[in-house]
Amino acid sequence: MKGPLFSIRMQASLHGRHLSGAEHLSTAEDLERLAAGMVKRALGHMRGRAEKIQLTIEEVATGQIDYGALPDLHTYLVDDYHQGRRAAAAILLKSGVSSLAIDGAMAAMASGAAPDGRSMRGAMLIDAKNGNRLEPDQARGVRVSRMDLTEQAQQELILGLQALGLDNAHVREALTLAAKVLTTPGIVAELCWSDDPGYTAGYVASAQQGYVRFPHLKPIGDERGGRAFFLASGEQDLSELIDYLQTKPMLFDRIGQLYRAQPWGEEL
Ligand code: PML
Ligand code: MG
């Protein structure tokens, strides 16, 4: 990508609640096209048409951008979301998250993690040992921002995902977001399932296991979903960690291995 880059992000709401968001790092020439796509997405969302759309465009200092690689992607086939959540819990446990923290995160996401019982706009921050919620604003959560793929990595990812029958915006964007989360000092793992009622898939991401997706982590039709980032217990400075997630610009210029789906086996 040549020339200065801009962070362009969209947030859309309906009835005063979060509806849709999107995120890119882009050259000046591409901003118009991306902005149009974001507005289209906000107006055509499956949960309704946005009433309010906020677009923010900011130049990013070139020297601040870090480069990295996407994690490997695995898909494990599960019969239903019960099995999916058990499998996701097993992966989280292997990644160093305690049962207490896993159960708390899943219960919060399943019942709507915001105080009004709805999904949060951003992620929960959860102590990986004692399960305490650490995000300062439990309605908003922490939104990860300023990350994208380079043009070439995006093309490679699209081709690779197409070969697996998996190329959609949910997968591409979640993989990119998880990649940034995994570079964050102090985060050991992430759990996510979609808040879109028609999309039941979700994933666990960790440095050791990569991006491990399950086609079912919630029942179809459920609008409750979101993200939990599990934090290594101890010394880390919470405001530094939040600042990194929200503002550190990261471009991913390499993709990871993309593995074919396989049946979940409890032994994994
Ligand atoms: C979302 O887009 O709401 C989150 C989707 C998470 C799962 C993406 C995937 O299928 O890997
Ligand atoms: Mg969504």
PDB file of N, CA and C in Angstrom, residues 186-256:
ATOM      1  N   GLY A 186      -0.541  -9.602  26.901  1.00  0.00           N
ATOM      2  CA  GLY A 186      -1.424  -9.799  28.061  1.00  0.00           C
ATOM      3  C   GLY A 186      -2.718 -10.536  27.742  1.00  0.00           C
ATOM      4  N   ILE A 187      -3.012 -10.770  26.444  1.00  0.00           N
ATOM      5  CA  ILE A 187      -4.236 -11.524  26.110  1.00  0.00           C
ATOM      6  C   ILE A 187      -3.849 -12.960  25.780  1.00  0.00           C
ATOM      7  N   VAL A 188      -4.510 -13.927  26.431  1.00  0.00           N
ATOM      8  CA  VAL A 188      -4.157 -15.330  26.184  1.00  0.00           C
ATOM      9  C   VAL A 188      -5.104 -16.003  25.180  1.00  0.00           C
ATOM     10  N   ALA A 189      -6.334 -15.550  25.096  1.00  0.00           N
ATOM     11  CA  ALA A 189      -7.273 -16.202  24.174  1.00  0.00           C
ATOM     12  C   ALA A 189      -8.500 -15.328  23.970  1.00  0.00           C
ATOM     13  N   GLU A 190      -9.236 -15.664  22.912  1.00  0.00           N
ATOM     14  CA  GLU A 190     -10.491 -14.967  22.612  1.00  0.00           C
ATOM     15  C   GLU A 190     -11.588 -15.994  22.365  1.00  0.00           C
ATOM     16  N   LEU A 191     -12.794 -15.658  22.770  1.00  0.00           N
ATOM     17  CA  LEU A 191     -13.994 -16.447  22.422  1.00  0.00           C
ATOM     18  C   LEU A 191     -14.970 -15.507  21.731  1.00  0.00           C
ATOM     19  N   CYS A 192     -15.556 -15.962  20.630  1.00  0.00           N
ATOM     20  CA  CYS A 192     -16.527 -15.108  19.919  1.00  0.00           C
ATOM     21  C   CYS A 192     -17.612 -15.960  19.306  1.00  0.00           C
ATOM     22  N   TRP A 193     -18.836 -15.505  19.404  1.00  0.00           N
ATOM     23  CA  TRP A 193     -19.848 -15.992  18.464  1.00  0.00           C
ATOM     24  C   TRP A 193     -20.680 -14.803  18.019  1.00  0.00           C
ATOM     25  N   SER A 194     -21.233 -14.947  16.830  1.00  0.00           N
ATOM     26  CA  SER A 194     -21.852 -13.812  16.151  1.00  0.00           C
ATOM     27  C   SER A 194     -23.128 -13.350  16.852  1.00  0.00           C
ATOM     28  N   ASP A 195     -23.388 -12.047  16.732  1.00  0.00           N
ATOM     29  CA  ASP A 195     -24.665 -11.522  17.231  1.00  0.00           C
ATOM     30  C   ASP A 195     -25.696 -11.427  16.099  1.00  0.00           C
ATOM     31  N   ASP A 196     -25.329 -11.863  14.909  1.00  0.00           N
ATOM     32  CA  ASP A 196     -26.296 -11.848  13.810  1.00  0.00           C
ATOM     33  C   ASP A 196     -27.177 -13.090  13.913  1.00  0.00           C
ATOM     34  N   PRO A 197     -28.515 -12.904  13.941  1.00  0.00           N
ATOM     35  CA  PRO A 197     -29.399 -14.043  14.219  1.00  0.00           C
ATOM     36  C   PRO A 197     -29.279 -15.188  13.216  1.00  0.00           C
ATOM     37  N   GLY A 198     -28.872 -14.872  11.976  1.00  0.00           N
ATOM     38  CA  GLY A 198     -28.790 -15.925  10.960  1.00  0.00           C
ATOM     39  C   GLY A 198     -27.426 -16.594  10.883  1.00  0.00           C
ATOM     40  N   TYR A 199     -26.481 -16.177  11.725  1.00  0.00           N
ATOM     41  CA  TYR A 199     -25.116 -16.700  11.612  1.00  0.00           C
ATOM     42  C   TYR A 199     -24.730 -17.341  12.943  1.00  0.00           C
ATOM     43  N   THR A 200     -24.627 -18.658  12.950  1.00  0.00           N
ATOM     44  CA  THR A 200     -24.469 -19.375  14.229  1.00  0.00           C
ATOM     45  C   THR A 200     -23.017 -19.704  14.573  1.00  0.00           C
ATOM     46  N   ALA A 201     -22.092 -19.401  13.652  1.00  0.00           N
ATOM     47  CA  ALA A 201     -20.700 -19.820  13.868  1.00  0.00           C
ATOM     48  C   ALA A 201     -19.985 -18.923  14.871  1.00  0.00           C
ATOM     49  N   GLY A 202     -18.904 -19.457  15.387  1.00  0.00           N
ATOM     50  CA  GLY A 202     -18.055 -18.698  16.295  1.00  0.00           C
ATOM     51  C   GLY A 202     -16.695 -19.357  16.356  1.00  0.00           C
ATOM     52  N   TYR A 203     -15.829 -18.831  17.219  1.00  0.00           N
ATOM     53  CA  TYR A 203     -14.463 -19.359  17.256  1.00  0.00           C
ATOM     54  C   TYR A 203     -13.798 -19.104  18.600  1.00  0.00           C
ATOM     55  N   VAL A 204     -12.726 -19.846  18.787  1.00  0.00           N
ATOM     56  CA  VAL A 204     -11.777 -19.575  19.864  1.00  0.00           C
ATOM     57  C   VAL A 204     -10.451 -19.276  19.182  1.00  0.00           C
ATOM     58  N   ALA A 205      -9.750 -18.241  19.626  1.00  0.00           N
ATOM     59  CA  ALA A 205      -8.417 -17.964  19.069  1.00  0.00           C
ATOM     60  C   ALA A 205      -7.409 -17.904  20.201  1.00  0.00           C
ATOM     61  N   SER A 206      -6.276 -18.537  19.967  1.00  0.00           N
ATOM     62  CA  SER A 206      -5.174 -18.435  20.930  1.00  0.00           C
ATOM     63  C   SER A 206      -3.872 -18.650  20.163  1.00  0.00           C
ATOM     64  N   ALA A 207      -2.768 -18.215  20.770  1.00  0.00           N
ATOM     65  CA  ALA A 207      -1.480 -18.306  20.077  1.00  0.00           C
ATOM     66  C   ALA A 207      -1.154 -19.763  19.741  1.00  0.00           C
ATOM     67  N   GLN A 208      -1.404 -20.687  20.677  1.00  0.00           N
ATOM     68  CA  GLN A 208      -1.031 -22.094  20.436  1.00  0.00           C
ATOM     69  C   GLN A 208      -1.955 -22.778  19.435  1.00  0.00           C
ATOM     70  N   GLN A 209      -3.255 -22.519  19.531  1.00  0.00           N
ATOM     71  CA  GLN A 209      -4.223 -23.283  18.736  1.00  0.00           C
ATOM     72  C   GLN A 209      -4.602 -22.592  17.423  1.00  0.00           C
ATOM     73  N   GLY A 210      -4.330 -21.307  17.296  1.00  0.00           N
ATOM     74  CA  GLY A 210      -4.753 -20.559  16.112  1.00  0.00           C
ATOM     75  C   GLY A 210      -6.221 -20.159  16.213  1.00  0.00           C
ATOM     76  N   TYR A 211      -6.835 -20.001  15.051  1.00  0.00           N
ATOM     77  CA  TYR A 211      -8.249 -19.576  14.971  1.00  0.00           C
ATOM     78  C   TYR A 211      -9.061 -20.846  14.738  1.00  0.00           C
ATOM     79  N   VAL A 212      -9.795 -21.243  15.756  1.00  0.00           N
ATOM     80  CA  VAL A 212     -10.495 -22.533  15.720  1.00  0.00           C
ATOM     81  C   VAL A 212     -11.992 -22.272  15.672  1.00  0.00           C
ATOM     82  N   ARG A 213     -12.598 -22.529  14.514  1.00  0.00           N
ATOM     83  CA  ARG A 213     -14.014 -22.164  14.356  1.00  0.00           C
ATOM     84  C   ARG A 213     -14.935 -23.374  14.477  1.00  0.00           C
ATOM     85  N   PHE A 214     -16.145 -23.089  14.895  1.00  0.00           N
ATOM     86  CA  PHE A 214     -17.189 -24.111  15.034  1.00  0.00           C
ATOM     87  C   PHE A 214     -18.442 -23.566  14.348  1.00  0.00           C
ATOM     88  N   PRO A 215     -19.066 -24.343  13.475  1.00  0.00           N
ATOM     89  CA  PRO A 215     -20.234 -23.822  12.759  1.00  0.00           C
ATOM     90  C   PRO A 215     -21.416 -23.493  13.683  1.00  0.00           C
ATOM     91  N   HIS A 216     -21.456 -24.112  14.861  1.00  0.00           N
ATOM     92  CA  HIS A 216     -22.581 -23.828  15.776  1.00  0.00           C
ATOM     93  C   HIS A 216     -22.052 -23.492  17.164  1.00  0.00           C
ATOM     94  N   LEU A 217     -22.212 -22.216  17.529  1.00  0.00           N
ATOM     95  CA  LEU A 217     -21.941 -21.871  18.936  1.00  0.00           C
ATOM     96  C   LEU A 217     -23.168 -21.235  19.577  1.00  0.00           C
ATOM     97  N   LYS A 218     -24.244 -21.109  18.798  1.00  0.00           N
ATOM     98  CA  LYS A 218     -25.498 -20.586  19.382  1.00  0.00           C
ATOM     99  C   LYS A 218     -26.660 -21.080  18.512  1.00  0.00           C
ATOM    100  N   PRO A 219     -27.877 -21.046  19.054  1.00  0.00           N
ATOM    101  CA  PRO A 219     -29.016 -21.478  18.243  1.00  0.00           C
ATOM    102  C   PRO A 219     -29.351 -20.453  17.158  1.00  0.00           C
ATOM    103  N   ILE A 220     -29.836 -20.923  16.033  1.00  0.00           N
ATOM    104  CA  ILE A 220     -30.237 -20.014  14.947  1.00  0.00           C
ATOM    105  C   ILE A 220     -31.358 -19.090  15.459  1.00  0.00           C
ATOM    106  N   GLY A 221     -31.299 -17.826  15.050  1.00  0.00           N
ATOM    107  CA  GLY A 221     -32.330 -16.871  15.455  1.00  0.00           C
ATOM    108  C   GLY A 221     -31.946 -16.062  16.688  1.00  0.00           C
ATOM    109  N   ASP A 222     -30.925 -16.504  17.397  1.00  0.00           N
ATOM    110  CA  ASP A 222     -30.526 -15.810  18.628  1.00  0.00           C
ATOM    111  C   ASP A 222     -29.687 -14.573  18.278  1.00  0.00           C
ATOM    112  N   GLU A 223     -30.056 -13.425  18.845  1.00  0.00           N
ATOM    113  CA  GLU A 223     -29.302 -12.190  18.578  1.00  0.00           C
ATOM    114  C   GLU A 223     -28.209 -11.964  19.603  1.00  0.00           C
ATOM    115  N   ARG A 224     -28.099 -12.868  20.573  1.00  0.00           N
ATOM    116  CA  ARG A 224     -27.083 -12.650  21.601  1.00  0.00           C
ATOM    117  C   ARG A 224     -25.756 -13.291  21.196  1.00  0.00           C
ATOM    118  N   GLY A 225     -24.738 -12.470  21.185  1.00  0.00           N
ATOM    119  CA  GLY A 225     -23.408 -12.943  20.825  1.00  0.00           C
ATOM    120  C   GLY A 225     -22.404 -11.901  21.256  1.00  0.00           C
ATOM    121  N   GLY A 226     -21.176 -12.067  20.848  1.00  0.00           N
ATOM    122  CA  GLY A 226     -20.173 -11.069  21.196  1.00  0.00           C
ATOM    123  C   GLY A 226     -18.804 -11.683  21.345  1.00  0.00           C
ATOM    124  N   ARG A 227     -17.972 -10.979  22.124  1.00  0.00           N
ATOM    125  CA  ARG A 227     -16.573 -11.410  22.253  1.00  0.00           C
ATOM    126  C   ARG A 227     -16.117 -11.319  23.698  1.00  0.00           C
ATOM    127  N   ALA A 228     -15.242 -12.262  24.065  1.00  0.00           N
ATOM    128  CA  ALA A 228     -14.568 -12.186  25.363  1.00  0.00           C
ATOM    129  C   ALA A 228     -13.078 -12.332  25.111  1.00  0.00           C
ATOM    130  N   PHE A 229     -12.291 -11.409  25.655  1.00  0.00           N
ATOM    131  CA  PHE A 229     -10.831 -11.521  25.605  1.00  0.00           C
ATOM    132  C   PHE A 229     -10.367 -11.918  27.003  1.00  0.00           C
ATOM    133  N   PHE A 230      -9.603 -13.006  27.056  1.00  0.00           N
ATOM    134  CA  PHE A 230      -9.138 -13.502  28.359  1.00  0.00           C
ATOM    135  C   PHE A 230      -7.740 -12.964  28.634  1.00  0.00           C
ATOM    136  N   LEU A 231      -7.592 -12.326  29.781  1.00  0.00           N
ATOM    137  CA  LEU A 231      -6.340 -11.649  30.131  1.00  0.00           C
ATOM    138  C   LEU A 231      -5.541 -12.488  31.115  1.00  0.00           C
ATOM    139  N   ALA A 232      -4.236 -12.589  30.843  1.00  0.00           N
ATOM    140  CA  ALA A 232      -3.340 -13.246  31.806  1.00  0.00           C
ATOM    141  C   ALA A 232      -3.468 -12.489  33.122  1.00  0.00           C
ATOM    142  N   SER A 233      -3.621 -13.242  34.195  1.00  0.00           N
ATOM    143  CA  SER A 233      -3.767 -12.559  35.482  1.00  0.00           C
ATOM    144  C   SER A 233      -2.462 -11.865  35.800  1.00  0.00           C
ATOM    145  N   GLY A 234      -2.547 -10.782  36.493  1.00  0.00           N
ATOM    146  CA  GLY A 234      -1.303 -10.177  36.962  1.00  0.00           C
ATOM    147  C   GLY A 234      -1.168  -8.716  36.667  1.00  0.00           C
ATOM    148  N   GLU A 235       0.040  -8.398  36.198  1.00  0.00           N
ATOM    149  CA  GLU A 235       0.495  -7.015  36.308  1.00  0.00           C
ATOM    150  C   GLU A 235       0.006  -6.089  35.203  1.00  0.00           C
ATOM    151  N   GLN A 236      -0.574  -6.637  34.102  1.00  0.00           N
ATOM    152  CA  GLN A 236      -0.679  -5.751  32.946  1.00  0.00           C
ATOM    153  C   GLN A 236      -1.527  -4.516  33.226  1.00  0.00           C
ATOM    154  N   ASP A 237      -1.110  -3.453  32.558  1.00  0.00           N
ATOM    155  CA  ASP A 237      -1.788  -2.178  32.706  1.00  0.00           C
ATOM    156  C   ASP A 237      -3.025  -2.198  31.795  1.00  0.00           C
ATOM    157  N   LEU A 238      -4.192  -2.147  32.423  1.00  0.00           N
ATOM    158  CA  LEU A 238      -5.437  -2.303  31.672  1.00  0.00           C
ATOM    159  C   LEU A 238      -5.636  -1.189  30.649  1.00  0.00           C
ATOM    160  N   SER A 239      -5.284   0.053  31.029  1.00  0.00           N
ATOM    161  CA  SER A 239      -5.537   1.142  30.081  1.00  0.00           C
ATOM    162  C   SER A 239      -4.583   1.048  28.888  1.00  0.00           C
ATOM    163  N   GLU A 240      -3.379   0.527  29.122  1.00  0.00           N
ATOM    164  CA  GLU A 240      -2.451   0.315  28.001  1.00  0.00           C
ATOM    165  C   GLU A 240      -2.989  -0.752  27.050  1.00  0.00           C
ATOM    166  N   LEU A 241      -3.514  -1.823  27.645  1.00  0.00           N
ATOM    167  CA  LEU A 241      -4.061  -2.923  26.838  1.00  0.00           C
ATOM    168  C   LEU A 241      -5.259  -2.444  25.996  1.00  0.00           C
ATOM    169  N   ILE A 242      -6.117  -1.660  26.608  1.00  0.00           N
ATOM    170  CA  ILE A 242      -7.299  -1.147  25.894  1.00  0.00           C
ATOM    171  C   ILE A 242      -6.868  -0.187  24.784  1.00  0.00           C
ATOM    172  N   ASP A 243      -5.886   0.646  25.099  1.00  0.00           N
ATOM    173  CA  ASP A 243      -5.385   1.590  24.108  1.00  0.00           C
ATOM    174  C   ASP A 243      -4.805   0.845  22.901  1.00  0.00           C
ATOM    175  N   TYR A 244      -4.086  -0.235  23.162  1.00  0.00           N
ATOM    176  CA  TYR A 244      -3.512  -1.040  22.068  1.00  0.00           C
ATOM    177  C   TYR A 244      -4.642  -1.598  21.192  1.00  0.00           C
ATOM    178  N   LEU A 245      -5.637  -2.191  21.826  1.00  0.00           N
ATOM    179  CA  LEU A 245      -6.738  -2.801  21.056  1.00  0.00           C
ATOM    180  C   LEU A 245      -7.463  -1.757  20.201  1.00  0.00           C
ATOM    181  N   GLN A 246      -7.626  -0.572  20.750  1.00  0.00           N
ATOM    182  CA  GLN A 246      -8.438   0.434  20.056  1.00  0.00           C
ATOM    183  C   GLN A 246      -7.648   1.247  19.042  1.00  0.00           C
ATOM    184  N   THR A 247      -6.343   1.418  19.275  1.00  0.00           N
ATOM    185  CA  THR A 247      -5.654   2.404  18.421  1.00  0.00           C
ATOM    186  C   THR A 247      -4.396   1.925  17.707  1.00  0.00           C
ATOM    187  N   LYS A 248      -3.812   0.807  18.111  1.00  0.00           N
ATOM    188  CA  LYS A 248      -2.560   0.395  17.458  1.00  0.00           C
ATOM    189  C   LYS A 248      -2.838  -0.049  16.020  1.00  0.00           C
ATOM    190  N   PRO A 249      -2.286   0.601  15.009  1.00  0.00           N
ATOM    191  CA  PRO A 249      -2.566   0.165  13.637  1.00  0.00           C
ATOM    192  C   PRO A 249      -1.779  -1.101  13.275  1.00  0.00           C
ATOM    193  N   MET A 250      -2.481  -2.111  12.767  1.00  0.00           N
ATOM    194  CA  MET A 250      -1.854  -3.384  12.397  1.00  0.00           C
ATOM    195  C   MET A 250      -2.320  -3.803  11.014  1.00  0.00           C
ATOM    196  N   LEU A 251      -1.349  -4.102  10.172  1.00  0.00           N
ATOM    197  CA  LEU A 251      -1.676  -4.613   8.835  1.00  0.00           C
ATOM    198  C   LEU A 251      -1.158  -6.041   8.744  1.00  0.00           C
ATOM    199  N   PHE A 252      -1.989  -6.944   8.297  1.00  0.00           N
ATOM    200  CA  PHE A 252      -1.564  -8.338   8.158  1.00  0.00           C
ATOM    201  C   PHE A 252      -1.215  -8.583   6.694  1.00  0.00           C
ATOM    202  N   ASP A 253       0.049  -8.940   6.468  1.00  0.00           N
ATOM    203  CA  ASP A 253       0.516  -9.095   5.094  1.00  0.00           C
ATOM    204  C   ASP A 253       0.763 -10.551   4.732  1.00  0.00           C
ATOM    205  N   ARG A 254       0.491 -11.455   5.668  1.00  0.00           N
ATOM    206  CA  ARG A 254       0.632 -12.889   5.398  1.00  0.00           C
ATOM    207  C   ARG A 254      -0.569 -13.619   5.973  1.00  0.00           C
ATOM    208  N   ILE A 255      -1.005 -14.669   5.276  1.00  0.00           N
ATOM    209  CA  ILE A 255      -2.101 -15.461   5.832  1.00  0.00           C
ATOM    210  C   ILE A 255      -1.498 -16.726   6.455  1.00  0.00           C
ATOM    211  N   GLY A 256      -2.296 -17.406   7.261  1.00  0.00           N
ATOM    212  CA  GLY A 256      -1.841 -18.662   7.861  1.00  0.00           C
ATOM    213  C   GLY A 256      -2.332 -19.845   7.041  1.00  0.00           C
TER     214      GLY A 256
END
